[in-house]
Tab-separated table of N, CA, C and O in Angstrom:
chain	number	residue	atom	x	y	z
A	464	MET	N	12.134	-2.260	17.492
A	464	MET	CA	10.907	-2.613	16.562
A	464	MET	C	10.739	-1.889	15.345
A	464	MET	O	10.876	-0.566	15.314
A	465	HIS	N	10.703	-2.654	14.254
A	465	HIS	CA	10.749	-1.808	12.584
A	465	HIS	C	9.106	-1.557	12.662
A	465	HIS	O	8.497	-2.427	12.725
A	466	VAL	N	8.980	-0.245	12.070
A	466	VAL	CA	7.640	-0.589	11.464
A	466	VAL	C	7.980	0.322	10.305
A	466	VAL	O	8.647	0.977	9.598
A	467	ALA	N	6.957	-0.184	9.102
A	467	ALA	CA	6.687	0.156	7.974
A	467	ALA	C	5.624	0.477	7.237
A	467	ALA	O	4.797	-0.001	8.064
A	468	ALA	N	5.490	1.526	6.379
A	468	ALA	CA	4.068	1.767	5.894
A	468	ALA	C	4.067	1.468	4.485
A	468	ALA	O	5.256	1.377	3.950
A	469	CYS	N	3.056	0.695	3.930
A	469	CYS	CA	3.360	0.029	2.387
A	469	CYS	C	2.208	0.594	1.743
A	469	CYS	O	1.235	0.755	1.938
A	470	GLN	N	2.381	1.522	0.925
A	470	GLN	CA	1.332	2.545	0.341
A	470	GLN	C	1.536	2.252	-1.240
A	470	GLN	O	2.439	1.837	-2.024
A	471	PHE	N	0.520	1.817	-2.019
A	471	PHE	CA	0.273	1.656	-3.580
A	471	PHE	C	-1.021	1.941	-3.998
A	471	PHE	O	-2.175	2.459	-2.960
A	472	ASP	N	-0.930	2.030	-5.533
A	472	ASP	CA	-2.528	2.678	-5.982
A	472	ASP	C	-3.116	1.179	-6.172
A	472	ASP	O	-3.066	0.375	-6.954
A	473	PRO	N	-4.255	1.310	-5.368
A	473	PRO	CA	-5.236	-0.068	-5.458
A	473	PRO	C	-5.983	-0.204	-6.433
A	473	PRO	O	-6.388	0.707	-7.173
A	474	ALA	N	-5.864	-1.321	-7.158
A	474	ALA	CA	-7.090	-1.515	-8.331
A	474	ALA	C	-8.434	-1.471	-7.959
A	474	ALA	O	-8.839	-2.054	-6.801
A	475	TRP	N	-9.413	-1.174	-8.597
A	475	TRP	CA	-10.593	-0.637	-8.021
A	475	TRP	C	-11.495	-1.960	-7.951
A	475	TRP	O	-11.495	-2.469	-8.896
A	476	GLU	N	-11.792	-2.299	-6.659
A	476	GLU	CA	-12.977	-3.414	-6.082
A	476	GLU	C	-12.078	-4.371	-6.836
A	476	GLU	O	-12.991	-5.376	-7.188
A	477	ASP	N	-10.773	-4.850	-6.861
A	477	ASP	CA	-10.309	-6.030	-7.592
A	477	ASP	C	-9.304	-6.487	-6.444
A	477	ASP	O	-8.120	-6.569	-6.539
A	478	LYS	N	-9.990	-7.379	-4.959
A	478	LYS	CA	-9.057	-7.977	-4.297
A	478	LYS	C	-7.964	-8.745	-4.502
A	478	LYS	O	-6.713	-8.358	-3.880
A	479	ARG	N	-8.101	-9.361	-5.740
A	479	ARG	CA	-7.084	-10.415	-5.836
A	479	ARG	C	-5.804	-9.723	-6.386
A	479	ARG	O	-4.910	-10.184	-6.297
A	480	ALA	N	-6.142	-8.817	-7.169
A	480	ALA	CA	-5.227	-7.972	-8.015
A	480	ALA	C	-4.409	-7.229	-6.448
A	480	ALA	O	-3.384	-7.066	-6.676
A	481	ASN	N	-4.997	-6.601	-5.862
A	481	ASN	CA	-4.635	-5.689	-4.795
A	481	ASN	C	-3.671	-6.857	-3.666
A	481	ASN	O	-3.230	-6.398	-3.194
A	482	PHE	N	-4.088	-8.177	-3.476
A	482	PHE	CA	-3.606	-9.104	-2.384
A	482	PHE	C	-2.356	-9.330	-3.375
A	482	PHE	O	-1.189	-9.297	-2.488
A	483	ALA	N	-2.340	-9.274	-4.673
A	483	ALA	CA	-1.081	-9.735	-5.348
A	483	ALA	C	0.011	-8.665	-5.130
A	483	ALA	O	1.187	-8.747	-4.852
A	484	ARG	N	-0.566	-7.390	-5.762
A	484	ARG	CA	0.479	-6.058	-5.033
A	484	ARG	C	1.021	-5.775	-3.901
A	484	ARG	O	2.208	-5.756	-3.925
A	485	ALA	N	0.145	-6.477	-2.905
A	485	ALA	CA	0.672	-6.063	-1.409
A	485	ALA	C	1.762	-6.956	-1.211
A	485	ALA	O	2.569	-6.815	-0.581
A	486	GLY	N	0.907	-8.250	-1.377
A	486	GLY	CA	2.148	-9.380	-1.635
A	486	GLY	C	3.449	-9.567	-1.880
A	486	GLY	O	4.531	-9.407	-1.299
A	487	ALA	N	3.544	-8.689	-3.128
A	487	ALA	CA	5.013	-8.628	-3.972
A	487	ALA	C	5.468	-7.566	-3.225
A	487	ALA	O	7.040	-7.957	-2.846
A	488	LEU	N	4.857	-6.487	-2.906
A	488	LEU	CA	5.591	-5.509	-1.962
A	488	LEU	C	6.289	-5.793	-1.051
A	488	LEU	O	7.370	-5.405	-0.700
A	489	LEU	N	5.547	-6.474	0.091
A	489	LEU	CA	6.124	-6.788	1.258
A	489	LEU	C	7.041	-7.678	0.985
A	489	LEU	O	7.919	-8.117	1.872
A	490	ARG	N	6.634	-8.936	0.228
A	490	ARG	CA	8.173	-10.161	-0.101
A	490	ARG	C	9.322	-9.468	-0.292
A	490	ARG	O	10.378	-10.186	-0.189
A	491	SER	N	9.391	-8.294	-1.095
A	491	SER	CA	10.449	-7.731	-1.600
A	491	SER	C	11.220	-6.857	-0.945
A	491	SER	O	12.214	-6.304	-1.053
A	492	ALA	N	10.444	-6.374	0.265
A	492	ALA	CA	10.770	-5.240	0.970
A	492	ALA	C	12.251	-5.668	2.235
A	492	ALA	O	12.627	-4.849	2.627
A	493	GLY	N	12.510	-6.695	2.171
A	493	GLY	CA	13.258	-7.229	3.095
A	493	GLY	C	12.778	-6.806	4.449
A	493	GLY	O	14.061	-6.895	5.251
A	494	LEU	N	11.757	-7.394	5.075
A	494	LEU	CA	11.449	-6.944	6.260
A	494	LEU	C	11.864	-7.780	7.400
A	494	LEU	O	12.068	-9.021	7.268
A	495	PRO	N	12.505	-7.370	8.484
A	495	PRO	CA	12.909	-8.282	9.627
A	495	PRO	C	12.018	-9.079	10.160
A	495	PRO	O	10.714	-8.485	10.248
A	496	ARG	N	12.027	-10.081	11.105
A	496	ARG	CA	11.028	-10.855	11.150
A	496	ARG	C	10.248	-9.659	12.789
A	496	ARG	O	11.430	-9.481	12.939
A	497	GLY	N	8.991	-9.765	12.715
A	497	GLY	CA	8.417	-9.142	14.037
A	497	GLY	C	8.556	-7.506	13.438
A	497	GLY	O	7.871	-6.805	14.481
A	498	ALA	N	8.596	-7.363	12.128
A	498	ALA	CA	8.285	-5.660	12.071
A	498	ALA	C	6.676	-5.680	11.922
A	498	ALA	O	6.001	-6.596	11.708
A	499	PHE	N	6.106	-4.467	12.083
A	499	PHE	CA	4.808	-3.797	12.240
A	499	PHE	C	4.398	-3.317	10.605
A	499	PHE	O	5.378	-2.557	10.812
A	500	VAL	N	3.672	-3.982	10.021
A	500	VAL	CA	3.434	-3.278	8.417
A	500	VAL	C	2.209	-2.604	8.589
A	500	VAL	O	1.078	-3.575	9.006
A	501	ALA	N	1.806	-1.441	8.054
A	501	ALA	CA	0.413	-1.003	7.699
A	501	ALA	C	0.127	-0.860	6.285
A	501	ALA	O	1.272	-0.241	5.565
A	502	LEU	N	-0.804	-1.352	5.780
A	502	LEU	CA	-1.233	-1.051	4.588
A	502	LEU	C	-2.454	0.163	4.336
A	502	LEU	O	-2.887	0.379	5.619
A	503	PRO	N	-2.895	0.676	3.577
A	503	PRO	CA	-3.571	1.585	3.114
A	503	PRO	C	-4.892	1.446	3.732
A	503	PRO	O	-5.231	-0.027	3.586
A	504	GLU	N	-5.674	2.010	4.066
A	504	GLU	CA	-6.927	1.628	4.632
A	504	GLU	C	-7.605	1.319	3.045
A	504	GLU	O	-7.684	1.827	2.161
A	505	MET	N	-8.610	0.145	3.294
A	505	MET	CA	-9.139	-0.340	2.001
A	505	MET	C	-8.636	-0.680	1.104
A	505	MET	O	-8.902	-0.289	0.094
A	506	PHE	N	-7.102	-1.103	1.594
A	506	PHE	CA	-6.050	-1.679	0.569
A	506	PHE	C	-6.811	-2.703	-0.400
A	506	PHE	O	-6.037	-2.638	-1.660
A	507	ALA	N	-8.039	-3.384	-0.094
A	507	ALA	CA	-8.309	-4.627	-0.806
A	507	ALA	C	-9.142	-3.970	-1.881
A	507	ALA	O	-9.200	-4.900	-3.087
A	508	THR	N	-9.521	-2.853	-2.002
A	508	THR	CA	-10.819	-2.503	-2.592
A	508	THR	C	-10.593	-1.234	-3.234
A	508	THR	O	-11.576	-0.774	-4.283
A	509	GLY	N	-9.967	-0.207	-2.689
A	509	GLY	CA	-9.935	1.164	-2.963
A	509	GLY	C	-11.478	1.530	-1.968
A	509	GLY	O	-11.636	0.850	-1.541
A	510	PHE	N	-11.406	2.998	-2.246
A	510	PHE	CA	-12.315	3.608	-1.470
A	510	PHE	C	-13.722	3.509	-2.204
A	510	PHE	O	-14.227	4.664	-2.327
A	511	SER	N	-14.149	2.641	-2.399
A	511	SER	CA	-15.422	2.332	-2.848
A	511	SER	C	-16.538	2.778	-1.974
A	511	SER	O	-16.445	2.400	-0.898
A	512	MET	N	-17.473	2.899	-2.539
A	512	MET	CA	-18.770	3.513	-1.725
A	512	MET	C	-19.742	2.010	-1.836
A	512	MET	O	-20.800	2.150	-1.290
A	513	ASN	N	-19.472	1.168	-2.764
A	513	ASN	CA	-20.030	-0.146	-2.657
A	513	ASN	C	-20.114	-0.711	-1.536
A	513	ASN	O	-19.590	-2.119	-1.803
A	514	ALA	N	-20.500	-0.736	-0.514
A	514	ALA	CA	-20.333	-1.222	0.648
A	514	ALA	C	-20.780	-2.390	0.884
A	514	ALA	O	-20.404	-3.383	1.043
A	515	ALA	N	-21.952	-2.554	-0.001
A	515	ALA	CA	-23.076	-4.123	-0.108
A	515	ALA	C	-21.897	-5.035	-1.066
A	515	ALA	O	-21.867	-6.289	-0.788
A	516	GLY	N	-21.050	-4.544	-1.897
A	516	GLY	CA	-20.715	-5.337	-2.941
A	516	GLY	C	-19.160	-5.775	-2.470
A	516	GLY	O	-18.571	-6.744	-2.860
A	517	ILE	N	-18.437	-4.654	-1.492
A	517	ILE	CA	-16.962	-4.914	-0.914
A	517	ILE	C	-17.167	-5.790	0.602
A	517	ILE	O	-16.020	-6.240	0.898
A	518	ALA	N	-18.079	-5.594	1.267
A	518	ALA	CA	-18.029	-5.958	2.725
A	518	ALA	C	-18.030	-7.065	3.161
A	518	ALA	O	-18.109	-8.128	1.991
A	519	GLU	N	-17.372	-7.473	4.080
A	519	GLU	CA	-16.625	-9.072	4.311
A	519	GLU	C	-17.437	-9.798	5.824
A	519	GLU	O	-17.057	-8.658	6.634
A	520	GLY	N	-17.634	-10.307	5.895
A	520	GLY	CA	-17.721	-11.304	7.203
A	520	GLY	C	-16.712	-11.590	8.257
A	520	GLY	O	-15.629	-11.521	7.573
A	521	GLU	N	-16.631	-11.683	9.358
A	521	GLU	CA	-15.523	-12.450	10.029
A	521	GLU	C	-14.868	-13.573	9.493
A	521	GLU	O	-15.493	-14.571	9.060
A	522	GLY	N	-13.446	-13.477	8.993
A	522	GLY	CA	-13.003	-14.580	8.623
A	522	GLY	C	-12.849	-14.643	6.813
A	522	GLY	O	-12.946	-15.564	6.456
A	523	GLY	N	-13.408	-13.227	6.591
A	523	GLY	CA	-13.828	-13.010	4.922
A	523	GLY	C	-11.922	-13.295	4.505
A	523	GLY	O	-11.045	-13.392	4.836
A	524	GLU	N	-11.694	-13.208	3.003
A	524	GLU	CA	-10.907	-13.160	2.229
A	524	GLU	C	-9.710	-12.268	2.391
A	524	GLU	O	-8.699	-12.699	2.250
A	525	THR	N	-10.215	-11.137	2.837
A	525	THR	CA	-9.143	-10.132	3.205
A	525	THR	C	-8.391	-10.681	4.769
A	525	THR	O	-7.217	-10.568	4.410
A	526	GLU	N	-9.215	-11.029	5.477
A	526	GLU	CA	-8.788	-11.351	6.673
A	526	GLU	C	-7.882	-12.725	6.492
A	526	GLU	O	-6.565	-12.744	7.429
A	527	ALA	N	-8.401	-13.544	5.887
A	527	ALA	CA	-7.330	-14.624	5.379
A	527	ALA	C	-6.192	-14.607	4.647
A	527	ALA	O	-4.901	-15.237	4.969
A	528	PHE	N	-6.159	-13.205	3.700
A	528	PHE	CA	-4.888	-13.096	3.143
A	528	PHE	C	-3.819	-12.502	3.755
A	528	PHE	O	-2.954	-12.661	4.223
A	529	LEU	N	-4.518	-11.392	5.227
A	529	LEU	CA	-3.885	-10.711	5.905
A	529	LEU	C	-2.796	-11.784	6.703
A	529	LEU	O	-2.053	-11.546	7.473
A	530	SER	N	-3.697	-12.788	7.303
A	530	SER	CA	-3.275	-13.346	8.265
A	530	SER	C	-2.125	-14.313	7.688
A	530	SER	O	-0.928	-14.870	8.220
A	531	ALA	N	-2.672	-14.994	6.349
A	531	ALA	CA	-1.513	-16.009	5.805
A	531	ALA	C	-0.014	-15.034	5.505
A	531	ALA	O	0.942	-15.956	5.487
A	532	LEU	N	-0.036	-13.848	4.989
A	532	LEU	CA	1.097	-13.106	4.610
A	532	LEU	C	1.855	-12.677	6.100
A	532	LEU	O	3.001	-13.128	5.819
A	533	ALA	N	1.004	-12.283	6.819
A	533	ALA	CA	1.603	-12.094	8.190
A	533	ALA	C	2.527	-13.356	8.614
A	533	ALA	O	3.826	-13.284	9.087
A	534	ARG	N	1.863	-14.628	8.862
A	534	ARG	CA	2.627	-15.907	9.236
A	534	ARG	C	3.559	-15.879	8.301
A	534	ARG	O	5.095	-16.613	8.603
A	535	GLU	N	3.494	-16.011	6.764
A	535	GLU	CA	4.732	-16.517	5.977
A	535	GLU	C	5.971	-15.725	6.076
A	535	GLU	O	7.021	-16.105	6.024
A	536	LEU	N	5.576	-14.134	6.194
A	536	LEU	CA	6.859	-13.202	6.535
A	536	LEU	C	7.407	-13.102	8.065
A	536	LEU	O	8.129	-12.715	8.020
A	537	GLY	N	6.409	-13.527	8.716
A	537	GLY	CA	6.699	-13.565	10.257
A	537	GLY	C	6.751	-11.928	10.915
A	537	GLY	O	7.598	-11.646	11.432
A	538	ILE	N	5.506	-11.350	10.500
A	538	ILE	CA	5.562	-9.878	10.869
A	538	ILE	C	4.117	-9.722	11.358
A	538	ILE	O	3.223	-10.662	11.174
A	539	TYR	N	3.692	-8.492	11.691
A	539	TYR	CA	2.775	-8.244	12.285
A	539	TYR	C	2.002	-7.050	11.234
A	539	TYR	O	2.576	-6.209	10.813
A	540	LEU	N	0.994	-7.371	10.693
A	540	LEU	CA	0.582	-6.658	9.351
A	540	LEU	C	-1.197	-6.251	9.672
A	540	LEU	O	-1.862	-7.303	10.101
A	541	VAL	N	-1.206	-4.933	9.584
A	541	VAL	CA	-2.872	-4.506	9.401
A	541	VAL	C	-3.322	-3.787	8.204
A	541	VAL	O	-2.107	-3.071	7.647
A	542	GLY	N	-4.462	-3.680	8.133
A	542	GLY	CA	-4.926	-3.167	6.720
A	542	GLY	C	-6.531	-3.315	7.049
A	542	GLY	O	-7.040	-4.357	7.582
A	543	GLY	N	-6.864	-1.971	6.770
A	543	GLY	CA	-8.686	-1.991	6.636
A	543	GLY	C	-9.282	-2.447	5.947
A	543	GLY	O	-9.032	-2.819	4.410
A	544	LEU	N	-10.692	-2.972	6.126
A	544	LEU	CA	-11.607	-3.429	5.096
A	544	LEU	C	-13.027	-3.071	5.647
A	544	LEU	O	-13.340	-2.360	7.085
A	545	VAL	N	-14.186	-3.199	4.532
A	545	VAL	CA	-15.328	-2.752	5.092
A	545	VAL	C	-15.605	-4.178	5.522
A	545	VAL	O	-15.960	-5.462	4.964
A	546	ARG	N	-16.073	-4.316	7.002
A	546	ARG	CA	-16.822	-5.216	7.710
A	546	ARG	C	-18.354	-5.349	7.316
A	546	ARG	O	-19.104	-4.222	7.385
A	547	ALA	N	-19.193	-6.733	7.283
A	547	ALA	CA	-20.369	-6.719	6.738
A	547	ALA	C	-21.296	-6.499	8.218
A	547	ALA	O	-20.542	-6.837	9.130
A	548	GLY	N	-22.312	-6.058	8.054
A	548	GLY	CA	-23.243	-5.961	9.234
A	548	GLY	C	-23.585	-7.327	10.127
A	548	GLY	O	-23.312	-8.237	9.461
A	549	ARG	N	-23.868	-7.310	10.959
A	549	ARG	CA	-24.590	-8.197	11.820
A	549	ARG	C	-25.842	-8.515	11.623
A	549	ARG	O	-26.980	-7.859	11.775
């Protein structure tokens, strides 16, 4: 099994910019199918304390991004996010 960590400086509270950065890095990495990749904790927003502003419910945009990119590249992909309360 191939394991990779993807580190980058996230744009503050800018999910679209961070999705673009992570996607570009992983697409150019030449990862083999089936690789396991870990993104930084809170990769989509940076370490913002604005939980109300960045929290997502189940099936939110970060989950959708991770799922789509993993499918596209044929990898297992994990990244942390702030989950909205129930």
